[in-house]
Coordinates of C-alpha atoms and ligand atoms in Angstrom, one line a residue:
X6 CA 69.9 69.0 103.2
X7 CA 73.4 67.7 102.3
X8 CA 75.9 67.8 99.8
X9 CA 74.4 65.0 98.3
X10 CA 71.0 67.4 97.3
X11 CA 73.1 70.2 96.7
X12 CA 75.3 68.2 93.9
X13 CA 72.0 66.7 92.5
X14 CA 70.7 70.2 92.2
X15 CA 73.7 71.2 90.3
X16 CA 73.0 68.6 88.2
X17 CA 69.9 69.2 87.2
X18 CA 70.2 72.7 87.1
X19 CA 73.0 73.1 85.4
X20 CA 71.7 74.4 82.1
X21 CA 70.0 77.1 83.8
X22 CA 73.1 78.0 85.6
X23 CA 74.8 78.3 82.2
X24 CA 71.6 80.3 81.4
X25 CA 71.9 82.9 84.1
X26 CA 75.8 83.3 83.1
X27 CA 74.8 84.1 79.8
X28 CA 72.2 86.7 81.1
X29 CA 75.3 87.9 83.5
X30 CA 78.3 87.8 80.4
X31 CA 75.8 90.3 77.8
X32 CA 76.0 93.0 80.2
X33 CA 79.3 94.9 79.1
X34 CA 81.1 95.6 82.4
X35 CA 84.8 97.1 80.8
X36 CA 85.9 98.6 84.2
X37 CA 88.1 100.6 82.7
X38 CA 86.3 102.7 80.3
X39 CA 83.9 105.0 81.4
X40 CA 81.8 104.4 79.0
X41 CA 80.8 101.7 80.3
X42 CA 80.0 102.7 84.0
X43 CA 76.6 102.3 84.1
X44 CA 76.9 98.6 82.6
X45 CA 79.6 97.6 85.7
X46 CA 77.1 99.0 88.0
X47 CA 74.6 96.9 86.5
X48 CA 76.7 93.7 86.6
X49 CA 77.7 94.6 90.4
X50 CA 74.0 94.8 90.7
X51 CA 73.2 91.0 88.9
X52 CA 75.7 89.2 91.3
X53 CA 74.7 91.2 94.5
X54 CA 71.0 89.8 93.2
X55 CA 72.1 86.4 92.9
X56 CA 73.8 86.4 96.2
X57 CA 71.0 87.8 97.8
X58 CA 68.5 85.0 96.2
X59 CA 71.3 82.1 97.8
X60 CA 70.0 84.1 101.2
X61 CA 73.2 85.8 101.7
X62 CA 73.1 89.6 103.1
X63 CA 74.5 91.9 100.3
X64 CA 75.5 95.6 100.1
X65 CA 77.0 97.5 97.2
X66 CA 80.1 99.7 98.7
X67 CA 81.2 102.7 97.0
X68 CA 84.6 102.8 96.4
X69 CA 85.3 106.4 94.7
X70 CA 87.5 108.5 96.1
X71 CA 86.6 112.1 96.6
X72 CA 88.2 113.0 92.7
X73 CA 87.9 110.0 91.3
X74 CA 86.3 107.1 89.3
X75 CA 85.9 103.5 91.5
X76 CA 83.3 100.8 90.9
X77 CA 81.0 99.7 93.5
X78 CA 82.1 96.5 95.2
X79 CA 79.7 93.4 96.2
X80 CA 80.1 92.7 100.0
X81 CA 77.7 89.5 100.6
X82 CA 77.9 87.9 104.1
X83 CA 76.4 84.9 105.5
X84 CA 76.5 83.1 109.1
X85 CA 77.8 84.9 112.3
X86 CA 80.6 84.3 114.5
X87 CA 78.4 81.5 116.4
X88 CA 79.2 79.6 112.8
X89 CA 81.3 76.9 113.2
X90 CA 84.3 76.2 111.2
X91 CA 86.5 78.8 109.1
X92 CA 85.3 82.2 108.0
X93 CA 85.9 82.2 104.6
X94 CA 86.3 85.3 102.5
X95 CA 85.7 84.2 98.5
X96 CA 86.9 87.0 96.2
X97 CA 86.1 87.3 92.5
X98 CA 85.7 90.5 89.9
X99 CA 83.0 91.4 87.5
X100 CA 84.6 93.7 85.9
X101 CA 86.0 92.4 82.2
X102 CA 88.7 93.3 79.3
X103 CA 87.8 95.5 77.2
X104 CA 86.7 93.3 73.6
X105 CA 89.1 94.6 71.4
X106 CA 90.0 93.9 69.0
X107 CA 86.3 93.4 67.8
X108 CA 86.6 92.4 64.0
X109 CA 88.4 89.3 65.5
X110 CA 85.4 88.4 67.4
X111 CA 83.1 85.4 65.8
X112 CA 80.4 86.2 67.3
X113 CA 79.4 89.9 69.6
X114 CA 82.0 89.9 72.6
X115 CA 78.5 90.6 74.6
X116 CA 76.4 88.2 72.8
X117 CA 76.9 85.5 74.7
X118 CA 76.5 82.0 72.8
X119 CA 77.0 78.2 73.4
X120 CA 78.9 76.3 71.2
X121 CA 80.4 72.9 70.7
X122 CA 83.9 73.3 72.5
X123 CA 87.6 72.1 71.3
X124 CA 87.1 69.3 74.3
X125 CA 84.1 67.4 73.3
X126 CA 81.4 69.1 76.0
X127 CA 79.9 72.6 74.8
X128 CA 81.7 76.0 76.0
X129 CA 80.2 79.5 76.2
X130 CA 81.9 82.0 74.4
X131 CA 81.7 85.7 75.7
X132 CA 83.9 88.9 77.2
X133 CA 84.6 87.4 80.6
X134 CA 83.8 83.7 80.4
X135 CA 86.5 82.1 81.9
X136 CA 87.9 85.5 83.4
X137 CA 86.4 85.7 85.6
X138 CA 82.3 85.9 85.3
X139 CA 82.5 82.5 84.0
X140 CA 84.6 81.2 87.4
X141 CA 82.5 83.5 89.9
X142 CA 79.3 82.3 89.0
X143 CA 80.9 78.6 89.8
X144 CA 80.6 79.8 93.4
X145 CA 77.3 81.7 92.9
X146 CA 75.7 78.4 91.8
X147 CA 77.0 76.6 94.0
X148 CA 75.9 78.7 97.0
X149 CA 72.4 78.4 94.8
X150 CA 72.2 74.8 95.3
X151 CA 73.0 74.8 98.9
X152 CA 70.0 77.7 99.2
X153 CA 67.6 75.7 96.6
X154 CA 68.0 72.1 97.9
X155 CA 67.2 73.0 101.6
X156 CA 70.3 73.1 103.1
X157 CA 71.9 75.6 104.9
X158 CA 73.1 79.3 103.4
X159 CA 76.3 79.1 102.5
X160 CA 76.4 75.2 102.8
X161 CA 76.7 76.2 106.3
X162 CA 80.3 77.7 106.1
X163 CA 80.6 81.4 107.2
X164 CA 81.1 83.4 104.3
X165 CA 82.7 87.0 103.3
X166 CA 82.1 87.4 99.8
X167 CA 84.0 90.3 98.3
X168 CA 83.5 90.9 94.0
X169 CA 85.1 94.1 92.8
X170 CA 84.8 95.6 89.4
X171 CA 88.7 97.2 89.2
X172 CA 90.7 93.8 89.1
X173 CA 91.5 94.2 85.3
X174 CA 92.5 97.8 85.6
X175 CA 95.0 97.5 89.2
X176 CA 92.1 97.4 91.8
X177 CA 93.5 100.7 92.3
X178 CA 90.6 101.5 94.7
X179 CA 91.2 98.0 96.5
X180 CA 93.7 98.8 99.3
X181 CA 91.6 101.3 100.6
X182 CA 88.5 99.0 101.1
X183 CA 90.1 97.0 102.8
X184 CA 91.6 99.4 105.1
X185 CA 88.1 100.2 105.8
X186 CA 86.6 97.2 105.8
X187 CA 89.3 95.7 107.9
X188 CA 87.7 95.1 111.3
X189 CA 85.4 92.5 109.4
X190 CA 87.7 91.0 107.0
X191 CA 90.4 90.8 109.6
X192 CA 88.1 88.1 111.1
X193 CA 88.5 85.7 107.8
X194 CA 90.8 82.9 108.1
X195 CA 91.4 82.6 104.6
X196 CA 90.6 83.7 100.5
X197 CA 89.5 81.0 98.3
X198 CA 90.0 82.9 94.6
X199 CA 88.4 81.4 91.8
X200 CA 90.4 83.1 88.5
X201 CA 93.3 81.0 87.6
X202 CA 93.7 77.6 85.5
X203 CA 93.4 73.8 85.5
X204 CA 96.9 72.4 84.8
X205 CA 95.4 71.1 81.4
X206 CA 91.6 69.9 80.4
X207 CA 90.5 67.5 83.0
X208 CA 93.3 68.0 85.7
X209 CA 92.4 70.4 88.0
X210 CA 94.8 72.3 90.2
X211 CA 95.8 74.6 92.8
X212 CA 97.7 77.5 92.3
X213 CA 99.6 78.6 95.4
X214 CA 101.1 81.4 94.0
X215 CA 100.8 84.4 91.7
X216 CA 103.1 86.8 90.2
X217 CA 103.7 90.3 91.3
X218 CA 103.6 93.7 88.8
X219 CA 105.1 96.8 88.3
X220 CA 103.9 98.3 85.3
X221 CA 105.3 101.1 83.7
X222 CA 105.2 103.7 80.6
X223 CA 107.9 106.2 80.1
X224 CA 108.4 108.7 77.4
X225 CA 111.5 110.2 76.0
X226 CA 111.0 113.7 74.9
X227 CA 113.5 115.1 72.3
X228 CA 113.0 118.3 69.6
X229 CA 110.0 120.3 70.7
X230 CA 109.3 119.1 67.2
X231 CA 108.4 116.5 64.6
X232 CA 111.4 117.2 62.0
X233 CA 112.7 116.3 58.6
X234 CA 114.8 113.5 59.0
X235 CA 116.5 114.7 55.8
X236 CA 118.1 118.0 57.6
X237 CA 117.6 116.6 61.5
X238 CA 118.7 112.9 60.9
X239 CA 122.0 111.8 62.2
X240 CA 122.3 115.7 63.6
X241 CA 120.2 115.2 67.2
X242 CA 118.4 112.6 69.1
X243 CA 115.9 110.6 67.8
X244 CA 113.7 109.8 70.6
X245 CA 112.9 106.2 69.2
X246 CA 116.5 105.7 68.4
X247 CA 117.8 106.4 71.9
X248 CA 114.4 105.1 73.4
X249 CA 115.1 101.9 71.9
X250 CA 118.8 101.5 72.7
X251 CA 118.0 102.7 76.4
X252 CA 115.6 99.6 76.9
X253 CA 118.1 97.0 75.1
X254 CA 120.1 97.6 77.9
X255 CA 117.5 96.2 80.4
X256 CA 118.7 92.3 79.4
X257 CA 121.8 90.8 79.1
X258 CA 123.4 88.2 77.1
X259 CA 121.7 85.4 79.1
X260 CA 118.3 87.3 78.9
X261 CA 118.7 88.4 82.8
X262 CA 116.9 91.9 83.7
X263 CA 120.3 94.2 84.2
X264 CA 118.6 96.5 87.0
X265 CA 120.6 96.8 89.8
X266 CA 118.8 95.2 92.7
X267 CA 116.2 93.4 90.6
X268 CA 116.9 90.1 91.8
X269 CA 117.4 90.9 95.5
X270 CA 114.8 88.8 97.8
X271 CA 114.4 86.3 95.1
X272 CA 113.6 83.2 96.7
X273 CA 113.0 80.4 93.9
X274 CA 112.3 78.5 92.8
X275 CA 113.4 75.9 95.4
X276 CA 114.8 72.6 94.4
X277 CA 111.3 71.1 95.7
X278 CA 109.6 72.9 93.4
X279 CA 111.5 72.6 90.4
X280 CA 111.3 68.2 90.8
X281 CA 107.6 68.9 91.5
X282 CA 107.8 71.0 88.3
X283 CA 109.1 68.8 86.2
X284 CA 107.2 65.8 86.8
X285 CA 103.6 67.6 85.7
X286 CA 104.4 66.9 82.2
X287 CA 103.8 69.9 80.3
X288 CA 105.0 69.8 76.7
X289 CA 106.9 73.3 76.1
X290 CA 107.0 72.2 72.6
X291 CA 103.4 71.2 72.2
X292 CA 102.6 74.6 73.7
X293 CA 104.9 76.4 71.0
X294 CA 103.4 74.8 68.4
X295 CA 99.6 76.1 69.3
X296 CA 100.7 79.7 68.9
X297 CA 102.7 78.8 65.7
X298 CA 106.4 78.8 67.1
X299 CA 108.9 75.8 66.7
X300 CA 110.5 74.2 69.7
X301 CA 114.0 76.9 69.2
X302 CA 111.8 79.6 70.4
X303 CA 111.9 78.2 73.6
X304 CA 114.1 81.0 74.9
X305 CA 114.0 83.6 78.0
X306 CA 116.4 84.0 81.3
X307 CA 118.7 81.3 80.6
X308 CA 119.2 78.3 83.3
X309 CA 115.6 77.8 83.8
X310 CA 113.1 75.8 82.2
X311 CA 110.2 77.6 80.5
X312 CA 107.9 76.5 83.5
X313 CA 110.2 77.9 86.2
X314 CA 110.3 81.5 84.0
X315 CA 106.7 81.0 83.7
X316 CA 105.9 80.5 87.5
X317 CA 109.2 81.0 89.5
X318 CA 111.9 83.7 88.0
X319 CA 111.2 87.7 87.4
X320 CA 111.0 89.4 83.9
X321 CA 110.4 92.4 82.1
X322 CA 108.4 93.2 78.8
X323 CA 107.9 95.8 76.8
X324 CA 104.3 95.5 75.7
X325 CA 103.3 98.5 73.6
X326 CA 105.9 101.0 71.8
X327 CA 104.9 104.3 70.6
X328 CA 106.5 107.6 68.4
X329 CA 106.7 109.1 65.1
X330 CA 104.7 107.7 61.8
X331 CA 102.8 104.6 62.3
X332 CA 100.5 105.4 59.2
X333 CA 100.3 104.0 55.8
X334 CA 103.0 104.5 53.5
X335 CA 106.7 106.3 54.3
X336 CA 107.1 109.3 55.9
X337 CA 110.7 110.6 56.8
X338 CA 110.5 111.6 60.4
X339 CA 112.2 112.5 63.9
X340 CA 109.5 112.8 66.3
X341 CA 109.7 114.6 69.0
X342 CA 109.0 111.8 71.2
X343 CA 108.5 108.2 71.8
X344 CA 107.1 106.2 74.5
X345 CA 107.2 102.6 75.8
X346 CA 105.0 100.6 78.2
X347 CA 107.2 98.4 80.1
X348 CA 105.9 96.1 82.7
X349 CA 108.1 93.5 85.2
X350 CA 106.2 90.7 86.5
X351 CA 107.9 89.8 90.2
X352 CA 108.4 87.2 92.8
X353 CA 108.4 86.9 96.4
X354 CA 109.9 88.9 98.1
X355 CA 110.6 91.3 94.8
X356 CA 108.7 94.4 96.7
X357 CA 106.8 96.4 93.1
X358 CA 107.4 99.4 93.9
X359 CA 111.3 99.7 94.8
X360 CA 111.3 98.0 91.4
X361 CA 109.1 100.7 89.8
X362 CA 111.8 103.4 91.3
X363 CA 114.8 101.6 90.5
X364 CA 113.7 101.5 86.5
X365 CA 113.0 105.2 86.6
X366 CA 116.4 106.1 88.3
X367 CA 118.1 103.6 86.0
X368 CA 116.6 105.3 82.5
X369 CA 117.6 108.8 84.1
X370 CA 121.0 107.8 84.6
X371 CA 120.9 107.2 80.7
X372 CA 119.3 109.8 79.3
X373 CA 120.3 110.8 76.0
X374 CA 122.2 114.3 75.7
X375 CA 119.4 117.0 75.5
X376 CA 116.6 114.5 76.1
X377 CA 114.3 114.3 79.0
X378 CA 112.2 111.5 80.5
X379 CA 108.5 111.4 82.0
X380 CA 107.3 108.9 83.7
X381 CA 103.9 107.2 84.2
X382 CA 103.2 104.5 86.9
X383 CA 100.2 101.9 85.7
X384 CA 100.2 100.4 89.1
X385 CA 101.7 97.3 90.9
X386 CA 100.6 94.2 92.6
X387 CA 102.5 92.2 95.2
X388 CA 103.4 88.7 94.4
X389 CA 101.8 86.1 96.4
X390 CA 102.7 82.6 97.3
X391 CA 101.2 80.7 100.0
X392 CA 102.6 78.0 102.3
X393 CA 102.2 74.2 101.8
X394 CA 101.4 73.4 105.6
X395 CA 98.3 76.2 105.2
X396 CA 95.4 74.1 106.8
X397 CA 92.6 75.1 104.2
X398 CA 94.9 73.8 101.4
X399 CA 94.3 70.4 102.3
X400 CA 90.1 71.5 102.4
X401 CA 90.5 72.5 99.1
X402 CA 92.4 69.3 97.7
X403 CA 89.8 67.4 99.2
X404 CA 87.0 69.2 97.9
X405 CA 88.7 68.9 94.2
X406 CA 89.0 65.4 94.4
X407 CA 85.8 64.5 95.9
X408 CA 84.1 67.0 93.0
X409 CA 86.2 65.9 90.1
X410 CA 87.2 62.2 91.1
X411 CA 91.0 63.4 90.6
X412 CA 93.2 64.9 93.3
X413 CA 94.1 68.4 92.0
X414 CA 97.9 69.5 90.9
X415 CA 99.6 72.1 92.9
X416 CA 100.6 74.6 90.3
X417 CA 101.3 78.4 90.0
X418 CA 100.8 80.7 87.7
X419 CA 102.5 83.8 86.0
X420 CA 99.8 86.0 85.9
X421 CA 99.0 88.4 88.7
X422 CA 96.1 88.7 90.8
X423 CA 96.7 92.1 93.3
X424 CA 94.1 91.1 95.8
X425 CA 96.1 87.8 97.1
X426 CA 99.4 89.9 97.9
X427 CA 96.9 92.5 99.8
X428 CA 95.3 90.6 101.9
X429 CA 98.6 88.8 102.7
X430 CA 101.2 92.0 103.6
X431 CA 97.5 94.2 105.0
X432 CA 95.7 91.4 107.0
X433 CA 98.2 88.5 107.0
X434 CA 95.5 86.4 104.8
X435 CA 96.3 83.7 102.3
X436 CA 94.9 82.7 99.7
X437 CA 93.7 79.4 98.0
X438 CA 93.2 79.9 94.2
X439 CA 90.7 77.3 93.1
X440 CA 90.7 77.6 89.1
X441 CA 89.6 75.9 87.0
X442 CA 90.2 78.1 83.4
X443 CA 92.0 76.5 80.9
X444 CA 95.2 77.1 78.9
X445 CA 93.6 78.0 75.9
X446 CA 90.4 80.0 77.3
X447 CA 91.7 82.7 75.3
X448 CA 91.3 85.1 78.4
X449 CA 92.1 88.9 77.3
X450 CA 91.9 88.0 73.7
X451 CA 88.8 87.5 70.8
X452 CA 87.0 84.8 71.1
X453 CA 87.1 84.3 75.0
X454 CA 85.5 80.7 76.4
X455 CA 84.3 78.7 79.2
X456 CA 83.9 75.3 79.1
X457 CA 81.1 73.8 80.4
X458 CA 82.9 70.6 81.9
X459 CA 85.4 73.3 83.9
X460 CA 82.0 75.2 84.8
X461 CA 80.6 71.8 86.0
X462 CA 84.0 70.9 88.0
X463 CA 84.4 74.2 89.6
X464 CA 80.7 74.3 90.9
X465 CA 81.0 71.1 92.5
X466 CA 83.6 72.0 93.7
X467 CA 82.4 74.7 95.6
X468 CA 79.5 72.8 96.8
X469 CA 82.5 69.5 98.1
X470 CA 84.5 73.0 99.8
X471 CA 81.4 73.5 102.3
X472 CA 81.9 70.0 103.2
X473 CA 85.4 70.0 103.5
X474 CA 86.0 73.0 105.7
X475 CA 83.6 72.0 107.9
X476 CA 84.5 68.3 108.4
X477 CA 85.7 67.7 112.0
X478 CA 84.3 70.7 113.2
Ligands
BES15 N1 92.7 86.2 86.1 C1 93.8 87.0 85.7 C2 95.1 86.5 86.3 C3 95.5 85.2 85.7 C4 95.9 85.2 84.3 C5 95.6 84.0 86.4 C6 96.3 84.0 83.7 C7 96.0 82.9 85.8 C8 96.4 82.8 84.5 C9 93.5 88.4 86.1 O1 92.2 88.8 85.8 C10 94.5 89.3 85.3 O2 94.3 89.4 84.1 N2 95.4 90.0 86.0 C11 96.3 90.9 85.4 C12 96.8 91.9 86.4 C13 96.0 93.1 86.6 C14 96.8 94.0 87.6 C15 95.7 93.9 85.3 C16 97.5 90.3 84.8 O3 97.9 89.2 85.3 O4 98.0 90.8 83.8
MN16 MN1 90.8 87.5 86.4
MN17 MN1 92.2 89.3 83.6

């Protein structure tokens, strides 16, 4: 009945855990295709299962609007307000990346299998691994061992546990939920998010704060037809010509976005944070060399060091481009259109969506003679960042360390997680973001992978947090 039988059950559990991972990772749930509803409803179904076997009460909330798509949500509860200690809400998504590219894959992307990893310990490789099926089920197990080894649900913390299945496409439905939901998850006191990274194998971390997003795709419409770039060329606009020159303008010489506005409300990073920063001893270099790129290529919004772009300063990409012949072979074109995706990933207090606006009034002000734009908005998340002297962040530092005999780094991280800056601007909630991925998890990409010793670390972990936040109640 303590954390002592709830770590031993871990223990000697564990290879079942991995077991029902596997059982959770080979059911396809792409929340973004809808081909593959019925499979996210089935995976929303397996964790609302295990939840309810850990003795928690679960429901599966509809999130569909009236015209529209929206995957069902797992709302799990446990304990009442006569709980003692914090009311946790623990958030986590089911929902996956698509596999694609699928040739690249060494073994079926939902075909999970356990393999000898790059660390020493064995990983499992699958669709959703380590993002984030992979770090939810760290929790799940965890809440398990409280429930198997006698003790109370929940390791008797009072829990809100919220899993959606639209985190990898916006959580466009999200906002609303929580509107809805808000008299209950009003009462939390804080998130604990388990989807971000270690600061390398063996050092676990806490990140503090996430990145915002606006992302964008905007076309440039020209002819009302593909043409001979023999009789057209060099005669009208060539929608990939001006697209292209349009969206060189977006950086300057130093590699600073050149919208007016972009940088207002900036905040960092602070001074604090960039000593902190320098002293984790990451290896820029190192890192260029694993995706085959010598130190020079260190480059990006100049005066800052490639963690503080990473973590602390603003960009803009242009992640997909599109118009005229992409085929085989030659073919002498001017298309009638062209079409970029371009996405800006923002800090506090950056607010998405005057960002969003400001692009779109900045390409009209430079539209080509004769052209016209349209204009498609992939949705935006809020950057997040939560405060040092936030009482649960010392919980969670103590959990780490108790769990992985190492006190835990206090990182960020570039990548954006919508929920966090939600719960922050609707219900003034922060979030802790207990993760314990690694660098080279190869989330998004072929090949995806957990590691077992992260798996191991992150479920005790879980189990340590119980103790934690209720020590000295
Ligand atoms: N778990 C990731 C966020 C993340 C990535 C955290 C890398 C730490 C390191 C999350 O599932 C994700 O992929 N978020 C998207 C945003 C979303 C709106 C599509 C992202 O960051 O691109
Ligand atoms: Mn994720
Ligand atoms: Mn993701």
């Amino acid at each position: 009945m303590t954390t002592e039988s709830a770590l031993a059950w871990l223990e000697a559990n564990e290879d079942a855990g991995i077991e029902r991972l596997c059982e959770w990772l080979k059911i396809p749930s792409v929340g973004t295709d809808p081909a593959f509803d019925d499979d996210t409803r089935r995976a929303a179904a397996w964790c609302a299962d295990h939840l309810r076997a850990s003795g928690f009460d679960v429901e599966l909330k509809e999130t569909a609007p009236d015209d529209g798509r929206g995957q069902p949500i797992v709302l799990a509860t446990c304990g009442d307000a006569s709980t003692p200690g914090p009311h946790v809400l623990f958030y986590g998504h089911y929902d996956v990346q698509p596999s694609d590219p699928d040739d690249l894959w060494e073994t079926g992307p939902f075909d999970p299998v356990i393999r000898d990893g790059e660390g020493g310990g064995k990983m499992v490789v699958a669709r959703g691994a380590s993002d984030d099926k992979g770090q939810v089920a760290m929790f799940l197990e965890a809440m398990r061992a409280w429930k198997e080894s006698g003790g109370p649900v929940g390791g008797g913390v009072r829990w809100t546990v919220l899993i959606e299945g639209e985190e990898e496409s916006g959580s466009v439905n999200l906002e609303r939920f929580l509107e809805r939901e808000r008299s209950r998850l009003a009462e939390c006191d804080v998130c604990v998010i388990s989807d971000t990274g270690m600061l390398a194998r063996g050092k676990p971390a806490i990140t503090y704060g996430v990145r915002g997003l606006a992302y964008t795709e905007v076309t440039l419409h020209g002819p009302d037809r593909d043409l001979h770039s023999g009789m057209w060329g060099g005669r009208c606009p060539n929608p990939i010509n001006e697209l292209v020159r349009v969206l060189a303008g977006l950086w300057d010489g130093d590699r600073k976005v050149t919208l007016p506005g972009f940088y207002d409300g900036v905040r960092g990073p602070v001074q604090d944070e960039r000593d902190a920063w320098s002293k984790l001893g990451r290896d820029a270099a190192k890192q260029l060399e694993e995706i085959g790129l010598s130190p020079e290529a260190d480059i990006g919004e100049a005066g800052f060091t490639e963690v503080e772009r990473e973590w602390g300063r603003p960009t803009c990409d242009i992640n997909g481009i599109q118009g005229g012949y992409t085929g085989a072979g030659a073919k002498t074109v001017i298309p009638a259109h062209a079409s970029a995706k371009v996405s800006f990933r923002l800090v506090d207090d950056q607010d998405p969506e005057k960002i969003r606006d400001g692009f779109f009034a900045w390409l009209e002000e430079r539209t080509p003679p004769g052209c016209r734009w349209s204009f498609l908005d992939h949705g935006t998340g809020l950057p997040a960042t939560m405060s040092f002297d936030n009482l649960y962040l010392r919980a969670a530092s103590t959990a780490i360390e108790s769990a992985c005999g190492v006190a835990p780094a206090m990182i960020k991280t570039g990548g954006s997680i919508p929920v966090a800056g939600l719960l922050k601007q609707n219900l003034g909630l922060e979030t802790v973001f207990m993760g314990f991925g690694l660098d080279d998890d190869r989330v998004h990409s072929p090949n995806e992978k957990f590691e077992v010793e992260c798996f191991r670390m992150g479920a005790r972990s879980h189990v340590e947090l119980c103790r934690a936040l209720l020590k000295g109640v």
